[in-house]
Every structure is written in C-alpha cells, then in structure tokens.
Amino acid sequence: MLTGKLILLWLFSNLRTVRESKARFAVLLNWLLGERRCACAALLLLVTDGYRGASVPISTLRRWAYEIQSTFLTPHAALKLTHADEQMANDIDHILLHEYEKEEILRNVFRKARQKAKEELTQQLEEFQVKRQVGLGTLYGPDDAVLHTASVDKAQEQVIVERITLQLLRGLAAPDCATDARAALLAAVVCACTALGARCVIKLQLQLQLQLQLQLQLQLQLQLQLQLQLQLQLQLQLQLQLQLQLQLQL
C-alpha cells in the first residue's frame, strides 16, 4: 500500500508514468496552459498519438501530417516546438513528398519530433513536481488520492479527463480571445483532448456551432435594422423635401 508521500512522488515521477494515465496527462496539460507555459511539446505528443493510431486512408494521413508540420515544426509555426530545427522539417518534407505511400514510414514521420517533445516535456514535468511538492498540484486537478484511484478506475479517469478538458476548451473558446494564434492553439487542444478520449469535445463543438449560428442570426438582424433605419431616413428626407417645396409654392 502506497503512503501519501509515495503517491505524491509516484504519480508524476516520470513521463512514462504520466503517459500511462490520461487523467495525469490531462492534469499536466492543464498546468502548462494554466501557467501560460509552452504546451507545444505536450500537444505535439498527444496530437501525433492520435495521428499514428488513426484508421484513415494514406491520403488523409498525409494531409494531417502537413497540418501537424505547419502547426508545430516549420520556422513560423504558430505552436513551434522549442527544439525543432530545419533538418527535421526537411526530413519530414522528403517523406511527405517521396515516401508517403509507405504507410509505416508515414505513421512514424514525426519520430524525431516526438523524441524532442519528450525531452522538453520531461524537463517541464520536473518543474511540475516541484509545484506539487509545495502543495500547488491541486490547483490544476484533483487531489492525489483521486488520481491514484483513477489509475485503476477507468470511469473515474474519464470523469477527470472530461472535467479538465471541458474547462480548457471553454477557456480557449472565449469570444473575447479570438486571434489566429489562439485559434491554432484551440485546434491543437481539441485534437489533444480527443486523443485523451474526452467525449466533451463533440458536445463543445456542437455548442460552438450553435453559438456561431446565433452570431450569424444576430448579424442578420443588425443588418435588417440598419436597412430599416436607412429606409426611415430616406422617407424623412423625402418628407422634408416635400415640405420645402410646399413652402416655396406658398
């Protein structure tokens, strides 16, 4: 039986331990984003997890690979991986141009990038452990006992993942934070949450679609109101012109 102190150390002891639990990975991602730290490494790992295991045609894999590369690995990528270099991007380009028909190679096209991401995330995990040891871990997830239970209770793990990912997505989807960089981050987090098995992603996407429809309806209503105001102004101008003409005739 693990004591409280041992649980504290074990839950986030290394990256492999964290990656074994979707709940723990969600907590780590929540800390990175909540502390406004670079979450590119964590997001790249999760997104490429989903990419490698996706049951889709090669043409779709290739298209996704280009999207992942442009998001994380090109010189001007919105979420550029810290240690991504030109050679890495060139190697990926070569595969996507000349070897994309070899499915195994295509699925592992981000092998070097994933290794760099793991190295960066390992360093960030050490910082998170320090935060946890001074009692700040529960700011970004449930207490250690709940996380420990979630290691064997998949239902509990799902509850934790849903709660954290929904909070993340709602924060990123706030309309007052709409920028190109935020849109890229939101798209990456949506993919990452999907890789974590979050069902709330579909619900939130539906909510966002409804919000968009409502916004479009409001825009149409505003346009109609403006048109009515213009028509009223024209009518008033015509009335004034008629009154002036009558006065001149008198």
PDB file of C-alpha atoms in Angstrom:
ATOM      1  CA  MET A   1       0.000   0.000   0.000  1.00  0.00           C
ATOM      2  CA  LEU A   2       1.479   3.318  -1.080  1.00  0.00           C
ATOM      3  CA  THR A   3       1.644   6.047   1.537  1.00  0.00           C
ATOM      4  CA  GLY A   4       0.563   9.609   0.770  1.00  0.00           C
ATOM      5  CA  LYS A   5       4.162  10.752   0.307  1.00  0.00           C
ATOM      6  CA  LEU A   6       4.969   7.890  -2.058  1.00  0.00           C
ATOM      7  CA  ILE A   7       1.801   8.532  -4.070  1.00  0.00           C
ATOM      8  CA  LEU A   8       2.805  12.186  -4.367  1.00  0.00           C
ATOM      9  CA  LEU A   9       6.161  11.186  -5.839  1.00  0.00           C
ATOM     10  CA  TRP A  10       4.952   8.263  -7.949  1.00  0.00           C
ATOM     11  CA  LEU A  11       2.014   9.832  -9.784  1.00  0.00           C
ATOM     12  CA  PHE A  12       4.222  12.194 -11.790  1.00  0.00           C
ATOM     13  CA  SER A  13       7.598  10.532 -11.228  1.00  0.00           C
ATOM     14  CA  ASN A  14       8.493  10.363 -14.924  1.00  0.00           C
ATOM     15  CA  LEU A  15       6.991  10.944 -18.334  1.00  0.00           C
ATOM     16  CA  ARG A  16       6.218   7.275 -18.915  1.00  0.00           C
ATOM     17  CA  THR A  17       4.188   7.142 -15.704  1.00  0.00           C
ATOM     18  CA  VAL A  18       2.264  10.244 -16.736  1.00  0.00           C
ATOM     19  CA  ARG A  19       1.582   8.923 -20.223  1.00  0.00           C
ATOM     20  CA  GLU A  20       0.179   5.710 -18.761  1.00  0.00           C
ATOM     21  CA  SER A  21      -2.729   7.714 -17.345  1.00  0.00           C
ATOM     22  CA  LYS A  22      -4.942  10.001 -19.415  1.00  0.00           C
ATOM     23  CA  ALA A  23      -6.043  11.742 -16.229  1.00  0.00           C
ATOM     24  CA  ARG A  24      -2.476  12.575 -15.211  1.00  0.00           C
ATOM     25  CA  PHE A  25      -1.607  13.778 -18.695  1.00  0.00           C
ATOM     26  CA  ALA A  26      -4.706  15.997 -18.631  1.00  0.00           C
ATOM     27  CA  VAL A  27      -3.566  17.472 -15.301  1.00  0.00           C
ATOM     28  CA  LEU A  28      -0.087  18.161 -16.688  1.00  0.00           C
ATOM     29  CA  LEU A  29      -1.546  19.809 -19.793  1.00  0.00           C
ATOM     30  CA  ASN A  30      -3.855  21.884 -17.606  1.00  0.00           C
ATOM     31  CA  TRP A  31      -0.869  23.094 -15.583  1.00  0.00           C
ATOM     32  CA  LEU A  32       1.091  24.041 -18.705  1.00  0.00           C
ATOM     33  CA  LEU A  33      -1.777  26.026 -20.191  1.00  0.00           C
ATOM     34  CA  GLY A  34      -2.916  27.440 -16.861  1.00  0.00           C
ATOM     35  CA  GLU A  35       0.577  28.714 -16.072  1.00  0.00           C
ATOM     36  CA  ARG A  36       0.898  30.062 -19.632  1.00  0.00           C
ATOM     37  CA  ARG A  37       3.914  27.856 -20.248  1.00  0.00           C
ATOM     38  CA  CYS A  38       4.777  26.434 -23.641  1.00  0.00           C
ATOM     39  CA  ALA A  39       2.476  23.433 -24.106  1.00  0.00           C
ATOM     40  CA  CYS A  40       3.711  22.656 -27.620  1.00  0.00           C
ATOM     41  CA  ALA A  41       5.611  19.517 -26.590  1.00  0.00           C
ATOM     42  CA  ALA A  42       2.634  18.032 -24.740  1.00  0.00           C
ATOM     43  CA  LEU A  43       0.253  18.936 -27.546  1.00  0.00           C
ATOM     44  CA  LEU A  44       2.546  17.501 -30.222  1.00  0.00           C
ATOM     45  CA  LEU A  45       2.782  14.185 -28.373  1.00  0.00           C
ATOM     46  CA  LEU A  46      -0.974  13.911 -27.947  1.00  0.00           C
ATOM     47  CA  VAL A  47      -1.785  15.022 -31.484  1.00  0.00           C
ATOM     48  CA  THR A  48       0.715  12.596 -33.007  1.00  0.00           C
ATOM     49  CA  ASP A  49      -0.598   9.821 -30.739  1.00  0.00           C
ATOM     50  CA  GLY A  50      -3.937  10.291 -32.438  1.00  0.00           C
ATOM     51  CA  TYR A  51      -2.285  10.621 -35.838  1.00  0.00           C
ATOM     52  CA  ARG A  52      -0.318   7.378 -35.545  1.00  0.00           C
ATOM     53  CA  GLY A  53      -3.302   5.335 -34.430  1.00  0.00           C
ATOM     54  CA  ALA A  54      -5.930   6.788 -36.762  1.00  0.00           C
ATOM     55  CA  SER A  55      -7.801   4.374 -39.029  1.00  0.00           C
ATOM     56  CA  VAL A  56      -7.836   6.580 -42.108  1.00  0.00           C
ATOM     57  CA  PRO A  57      -6.569   6.331 -45.699  1.00  0.00           C
ATOM     58  CA  ILE A  58      -2.970   7.237 -46.526  1.00  0.00           C
ATOM     59  CA  SER A  59      -4.135  10.376 -48.325  1.00  0.00           C
ATOM     60  CA  THR A  60      -5.757  11.607 -45.104  1.00  0.00           C
ATOM     61  CA  LEU A  61      -2.673  10.740 -43.060  1.00  0.00           C
ATOM     62  CA  ARG A  62      -0.527  12.707 -45.464  1.00  0.00           C
ATOM     63  CA  ARG A  63      -2.821  15.736 -45.269  1.00  0.00           C
ATOM     64  CA  TRP A  64      -2.835  15.568 -41.480  1.00  0.00           C
ATOM     65  CA  ALA A  65       0.952  15.278 -41.473  1.00  0.00           C
ATOM     66  CA  TYR A  66       1.251  18.518 -43.430  1.00  0.00           C
ATOM     67  CA  GLU A  67      -1.111  20.213 -40.968  1.00  0.00           C
ATOM     68  CA  ILE A  68       0.840  18.954 -37.952  1.00  0.00           C
ATOM     69  CA  GLN A  69       4.125  20.008 -39.524  1.00  0.00           C
ATOM     70  CA  SER A  70       2.864  23.505 -40.321  1.00  0.00           C
ATOM     71  CA  THR A  71       1.460  23.896 -36.809  1.00  0.00           C
ATOM     72  CA  PHE A  72       4.458  22.666 -34.797  1.00  0.00           C
ATOM     73  CA  LEU A  73       7.618  22.303 -36.858  1.00  0.00           C
ATOM     74  CA  THR A  74       8.014  24.961 -39.551  1.00  0.00           C
ATOM     75  CA  PRO A  75      10.053  28.116 -38.803  1.00  0.00           C
ATOM     76  CA  HIS A  76       6.969  30.312 -38.475  1.00  0.00           C
ATOM     77  CA  ALA A  77       4.657  27.711 -36.933  1.00  0.00           C
ATOM     78  CA  ALA A  78       2.047  29.096 -34.542  1.00  0.00           C
ATOM     79  CA  LEU A  79       2.946  26.452 -31.926  1.00  0.00           C
ATOM     80  CA  LYS A  80       6.577  25.852 -32.855  1.00  0.00           C
ATOM     81  CA  LEU A  81       8.289  23.097 -30.884  1.00  0.00           C
ATOM     82  CA  THR A  82      11.210  24.621 -28.998  1.00  0.00           C
ATOM     83  CA  HIS A  83      13.915  22.343 -30.395  1.00  0.00           C
ATOM     84  CA  ALA A  84      12.521  21.852 -33.890  1.00  0.00           C
ATOM     85  CA  ASP A  85      15.188  22.555 -36.499  1.00  0.00           C
ATOM     86  CA  GLU A  86      15.378  22.956 -40.256  1.00  0.00           C
ATOM     87  CA  GLN A  87      16.826  19.482 -40.809  1.00  0.00           C
ATOM     88  CA  MET A  88      13.883  17.899 -39.013  1.00  0.00           C
ATOM     89  CA  ALA A  89      11.452  19.806 -41.213  1.00  0.00           C
ATOM     90  CA  ASN A  90      13.399  18.852 -44.348  1.00  0.00           C
ATOM     91  CA  ASP A  91      13.353  15.155 -43.423  1.00  0.00           C
ATOM     92  CA  ILE A  92       9.593  15.287 -42.957  1.00  0.00           C
ATOM     93  CA  ASP A  93       9.190  17.123 -46.256  1.00  0.00           C
ATOM     94  CA  HIS A  94      11.172  14.410 -48.032  1.00  0.00           C
ATOM     95  CA  ILE A  95       8.935  11.662 -46.671  1.00  0.00           C
ATOM     96  CA  LEU A  96       5.726  13.539 -47.442  1.00  0.00           C
ATOM     97  CA  LEU A  97       6.906  14.187 -50.993  1.00  0.00           C
ATOM     98  CA  HIS A  98       8.628  10.922 -51.902  1.00  0.00           C
ATOM     99  CA  GLU A  99       7.774   8.150 -49.419  1.00  0.00           C
ATOM    100  CA  TYR A 100       4.212   8.904 -48.400  1.00  0.00           C
ATOM    101  CA  GLU A 101       2.891   5.701 -49.987  1.00  0.00           C
ATOM    102  CA  LYS A 102       4.757   3.635 -47.375  1.00  0.00           C
ATOM    103  CA  GLU A 103       2.244   3.625 -44.550  1.00  0.00           C
ATOM    104  CA  GLU A 104       4.587   2.559 -41.744  1.00  0.00           C
ATOM    105  CA  ILE A 105       7.062   5.313 -42.632  1.00  0.00           C
ATOM    106  CA  LEU A 106       4.254   7.852 -42.894  1.00  0.00           C
ATOM    107  CA  ARG A 107       2.834   6.930 -39.490  1.00  0.00           C
ATOM    108  CA  ASN A 108       6.275   7.376 -37.918  1.00  0.00           C
ATOM    109  CA  VAL A 109       7.204  10.535 -39.794  1.00  0.00           C
ATOM    110  CA  PHE A 110       7.248  12.529 -36.536  1.00  0.00           C
ATOM    111  CA  ARG A 111       9.525  10.112 -34.648  1.00  0.00           C
ATOM    112  CA  LYS A 112      12.365  12.633 -34.187  1.00  0.00           C
ATOM    113  CA  ALA A 113       9.973  15.439 -33.328  1.00  0.00           C
ATOM    114  CA  ARG A 114       8.293  13.254 -30.723  1.00  0.00           C
ATOM    115  CA  GLN A 115      11.654  12.476 -29.136  1.00  0.00           C
ATOM    116  CA  LYS A 116      12.444  16.187 -28.879  1.00  0.00           C
ATOM    117  CA  ALA A 117       8.991  16.783 -27.416  1.00  0.00           C
ATOM    118  CA  LYS A 118       9.524  14.062 -24.802  1.00  0.00           C
ATOM    119  CA  GLU A 119      12.825  15.617 -23.754  1.00  0.00           C
ATOM    120  CA  GLU A 120      11.230  19.040 -23.354  1.00  0.00           C
ATOM    121  CA  LEU A 121       8.185  17.695 -21.542  1.00  0.00           C
ATOM    122  CA  THR A 122      10.400  15.724 -19.142  1.00  0.00           C
ATOM    123  CA  GLN A 123      12.038  18.981 -18.064  1.00  0.00           C
ATOM    124  CA  GLN A 124       8.649  20.626 -17.623  1.00  0.00           C
ATOM    125  CA  LEU A 125       7.462  17.636 -15.606  1.00  0.00           C
ATOM    126  CA  GLU A 126      10.323  18.155 -13.151  1.00  0.00           C
ATOM    127  CA  GLU A 127       9.121  21.727 -12.618  1.00  0.00           C
ATOM    128  CA  PHE A 128       5.581  20.480 -12.081  1.00  0.00           C
ATOM    129  CA  GLN A 129       6.817  18.016  -9.468  1.00  0.00           C
ATOM    130  CA  VAL A 130       8.330  20.909  -7.527  1.00  0.00           C
ATOM    131  CA  LYS A 131       4.978  22.708  -7.624  1.00  0.00           C
ATOM    132  CA  ARG A 132       3.235  19.589  -6.381  1.00  0.00           C
ATOM    133  CA  GLN A 133       5.664  19.082  -3.524  1.00  0.00           C
ATOM    134  CA  VAL A 134       4.846  22.537  -2.148  1.00  0.00           C
ATOM    135  CA  GLY A 135       1.123  21.783  -2.317  1.00  0.00           C
ATOM    136  CA  LEU A 136       0.127  23.541  -5.542  1.00  0.00           C
ATOM    137  CA  GLY A 137      -0.754  20.432  -7.543  1.00  0.00           C
ATOM    138  CA  THR A 138      -4.463  20.521  -6.756  1.00  0.00           C
ATOM    139  CA  LEU A 139      -4.806  23.905  -8.458  1.00  0.00           C
ATOM    140  CA  TYR A 140      -4.813  22.050 -11.773  1.00  0.00           C
ATOM    141  CA  GLY A 141      -6.518  18.770 -10.968  1.00  0.00           C
ATOM    142  CA  PRO A 142      -7.955  16.542  -8.245  1.00  0.00           C
ATOM    143  CA  ASP A 143      -6.017  15.505  -5.168  1.00  0.00           C
ATOM    144  CA  ASP A 144      -3.534  12.649  -5.238  1.00  0.00           C
ATOM    145  CA  ALA A 145      -5.907  10.088  -3.750  1.00  0.00           C
ATOM    146  CA  VAL A 146      -8.400  10.635  -6.579  1.00  0.00           C
ATOM    147  CA  LEU A 147      -5.662  10.479  -9.216  1.00  0.00           C
ATOM    148  CA  HIS A 148      -4.345   7.293  -7.649  1.00  0.00           C
ATOM    149  CA  THR A 149      -7.827   5.741  -7.749  1.00  0.00           C
ATOM    150  CA  ALA A 150      -8.182   6.780 -11.380  1.00  0.00           C
ATOM    151  CA  SER A 151      -5.128   4.675 -12.191  1.00  0.00           C
ATOM    152  CA  VAL A 152      -7.286   1.565 -11.830  1.00  0.00           C
ATOM    153  CA  ASP A 153     -10.795   3.013 -12.115  1.00  0.00           C
ATOM    154  CA  LYS A 154     -11.379   3.931 -15.761  1.00  0.00           C
ATOM    155  CA  ALA A 155     -14.733   5.541 -15.014  1.00  0.00           C
ATOM    156  CA  GLN A 156     -13.082   7.879 -12.513  1.00  0.00           C
ATOM    157  CA  GLU A 157     -10.314   8.586 -15.002  1.00  0.00           C
ATOM    158  CA  GLN A 158     -12.894   9.540 -17.626  1.00  0.00           C
ATOM    159  CA  VAL A 159     -14.600  11.925 -15.204  1.00  0.00           C
ATOM    160  CA  ILE A 160     -11.298  13.696 -14.521  1.00  0.00           C
ATOM    161  CA  VAL A 161     -10.424  13.941 -18.215  1.00  0.00           C
ATOM    162  CA  GLU A 162     -13.868  15.306 -19.101  1.00  0.00           C
ATOM    163  CA  ARG A 163     -13.808  17.919 -16.348  1.00  0.00           C
ATOM    164  CA  ILE A 164     -10.322  19.207 -17.146  1.00  0.00           C
ATOM    165  CA  THR A 165     -10.640  19.193 -20.931  1.00  0.00           C
ATOM    166  CA  LEU A 166     -14.023  20.911 -20.861  1.00  0.00           C
ATOM    167  CA  GLN A 167     -12.563  23.650 -18.674  1.00  0.00           C
ATOM    168  CA  LEU A 168      -9.616  24.063 -21.044  1.00  0.00           C
ATOM    169  CA  LEU A 169     -11.743  24.214 -24.173  1.00  0.00           C
ATOM    170  CA  ARG A 170     -14.236  26.674 -22.740  1.00  0.00           C
ATOM    171  CA  GLY A 171     -11.419  28.986 -21.699  1.00  0.00           C
ATOM    172  CA  LEU A 172      -9.742  28.859 -25.097  1.00  0.00           C
ATOM    173  CA  ALA A 173     -13.014  29.258 -26.993  1.00  0.00           C
ATOM    174  CA  ALA A 174     -13.907  32.509 -25.201  1.00  0.00           C
ATOM    175  CA  PRO A 175     -15.028  35.010 -27.883  1.00  0.00           C
ATOM    176  CA  ASP A 176     -13.023  37.877 -26.364  1.00  0.00           C
ATOM    177  CA  CYS A 177      -9.767  35.972 -27.025  1.00  0.00           C
ATOM    178  CA  ALA A 178     -10.181  35.404 -30.762  1.00  0.00           C
ATOM    179  CA  THR A 179      -6.797  35.629 -32.505  1.00  0.00           C
ATOM    180  CA  ASP A 180      -5.060  33.487 -35.126  1.00  0.00           C
ATOM    181  CA  ALA A 181      -2.629  32.142 -32.525  1.00  0.00           C
ATOM    182  CA  ARG A 182      -5.478  31.344 -30.142  1.00  0.00           C
ATOM    183  CA  ALA A 183      -7.365  29.610 -32.957  1.00  0.00           C
ATOM    184  CA  ALA A 184      -4.323  27.416 -33.690  1.00  0.00           C
ATOM    185  CA  LEU A 185      -3.967  26.609 -30.002  1.00  0.00           C
ATOM    186  CA  LEU A 186      -7.665  25.780 -29.711  1.00  0.00           C
ATOM    187  CA  ALA A 187      -7.486  23.441 -32.710  1.00  0.00           C
ATOM    188  CA  ALA A 188      -4.450  21.669 -31.244  1.00  0.00           C
ATOM    189  CA  VAL A 189      -6.077  21.345 -27.821  1.00  0.00           C
ATOM    190  CA  VAL A 190      -9.238  19.926 -29.415  1.00  0.00           C
ATOM    191  CA  CYS A 191      -7.124  17.248 -31.127  1.00  0.00           C
ATOM    192  CA  ALA A 192      -5.219  16.592 -27.902  1.00  0.00           C
ATOM    193  CA  CYS A 193      -8.427  16.246 -25.894  1.00  0.00           C
ATOM    194  CA  THR A 194      -9.759  13.835 -28.496  1.00  0.00           C
ATOM    195  CA  ALA A 195      -6.577  11.777 -28.125  1.00  0.00           C
ATOM    196  CA  LEU A 196      -7.198  11.727 -24.366  1.00  0.00           C
ATOM    197  CA  GLY A 197     -10.634  10.263 -25.041  1.00  0.00           C
ATOM    198  CA  ALA A 198     -12.642  13.299 -23.988  1.00  0.00           C
ATOM    199  CA  ARG A 199     -16.256  12.967 -25.099  1.00  0.00           C
ATOM    200  CA  CYS A 200     -16.953  16.602 -24.270  1.00  0.00           C
ATOM    201  CA  VAL A 201     -15.156  17.652 -27.457  1.00  0.00           C
ATOM    202  CA  ILE A 202     -18.129  16.673 -29.613  1.00  0.00           C
ATOM    203  CA  LYS A 203     -20.564  18.401 -27.264  1.00  0.00           C
ATOM    204  CA  LEU A 204     -18.478  21.553 -27.194  1.00  0.00           C
ATOM    205  CA  GLN A 205     -18.139  21.574 -30.970  1.00  0.00           C
ATOM    206  CA  LEU A 206     -21.930  21.443 -31.219  1.00  0.00           C
ATOM    207  CA  GLN A 207     -22.188  24.289 -28.717  1.00  0.00           C
ATOM    208  CA  LEU A 208     -19.701  26.350 -30.713  1.00  0.00           C
ATOM    209  CA  GLN A 209     -21.657  25.663 -33.897  1.00  0.00           C
ATOM    210  CA  LEU A 210     -24.836  26.838 -32.185  1.00  0.00           C
ATOM    211  CA  GLN A 211     -23.040  29.947 -30.933  1.00  0.00           C
ATOM    212  CA  LEU A 212     -21.831  30.640 -34.457  1.00  0.00           C
ATOM    213  CA  GLN A 213     -25.344  30.244 -35.823  1.00  0.00           C
ATOM    214  CA  LEU A 214     -26.668  32.624 -33.176  1.00  0.00           C
ATOM    215  CA  GLN A 215     -23.954  35.140 -34.015  1.00  0.00           C
ATOM    216  CA  LEU A 216     -24.872  34.924 -37.701  1.00  0.00           C
ATOM    217  CA  GLN A 217     -28.535  35.420 -36.850  1.00  0.00           C
ATOM    218  CA  LEU A 218     -27.673  38.462 -34.744  1.00  0.00           C
ATOM    219  CA  GLN A 219     -25.595  39.877 -37.593  1.00  0.00           C
ATOM    220  CA  LEU A 220     -28.517  39.409 -39.982  1.00  0.00           C
ATOM    221  CA  GLN A 221     -30.851  41.117 -37.526  1.00  0.00           C
ATOM    222  CA  LEU A 222     -28.444  44.032 -37.203  1.00  0.00           C
ATOM    223  CA  GLN A 223     -28.209  44.314 -40.973  1.00  0.00           C
ATOM    224  CA  LEU A 224     -32.004  44.355 -41.235  1.00  0.00           C
ATOM    225  CA  GLN A 225     -32.219  47.018 -38.547  1.00  0.00           C
ATOM    226  CA  LEU A 226     -29.666  49.137 -40.396  1.00  0.00           C
ATOM    227  CA  GLN A 227     -31.618  48.752 -43.619  1.00  0.00           C
ATOM    228  CA  LEU A 228     -34.824  49.812 -41.867  1.00  0.00           C
ATOM    229  CA  GLN A 229     -33.074  52.824 -40.366  1.00  0.00           C
ATOM    230  CA  LEU A 230     -31.788  53.827 -43.795  1.00  0.00           C
ATOM    231  CA  GLN A 231     -35.265  53.482 -45.259  1.00  0.00           C
ATOM    232  CA  LEU A 232     -36.713  55.647 -42.476  1.00  0.00           C
ATOM    233  CA  GLN A 233     -34.030  58.266 -43.057  1.00  0.00           C
ATOM    234  CA  LEU A 234     -34.839  58.310 -46.772  1.00  0.00           C
ATOM    235  CA  GLN A 235     -38.537  58.686 -46.030  1.00  0.00           C
ATOM    236  CA  LEU A 236     -37.821  61.580 -43.667  1.00  0.00           C
ATOM    237  CA  GLN A 237     -35.659  63.249 -46.282  1.00  0.00           C
ATOM    238  CA  LEU A 238     -38.436  62.903 -48.853  1.00  0.00           C
ATOM    239  CA  GLN A 239     -40.959  64.363 -46.429  1.00  0.00           C
ATOM    240  CA  LEU A 240     -38.669  67.305 -45.719  1.00  0.00           C
ATOM    241  CA  GLN A 241     -38.187  67.903 -49.421  1.00  0.00           C
ATOM    242  CA  LEU A 242     -41.956  67.870 -49.971  1.00  0.00           C
ATOM    243  CA  GLN A 243     -42.478  70.296 -47.109  1.00  0.00           C
ATOM    244  CA  LEU A 244     -39.862  72.640 -48.545  1.00  0.00           C
ATOM    245  CA  GLN A 245     -41.481  72.501 -51.960  1.00  0.00           C
ATOM    246  CA  LEU A 246     -44.885  73.310 -50.451  1.00  0.00           C
ATOM    247  CA  GLN A 247     -43.450  76.227 -48.513  1.00  0.00           C
ATOM    248  CA  LEU A 248     -41.815  77.584 -51.655  1.00  0.00           C
ATOM    249  CA  GLN A 249     -45.092  77.331 -53.555  1.00  0.00           C
ATOM    250  CA  LEU A 250     -46.874  79.256 -50.819  1.00  0.00           C
TER     251      LEU A 250
END
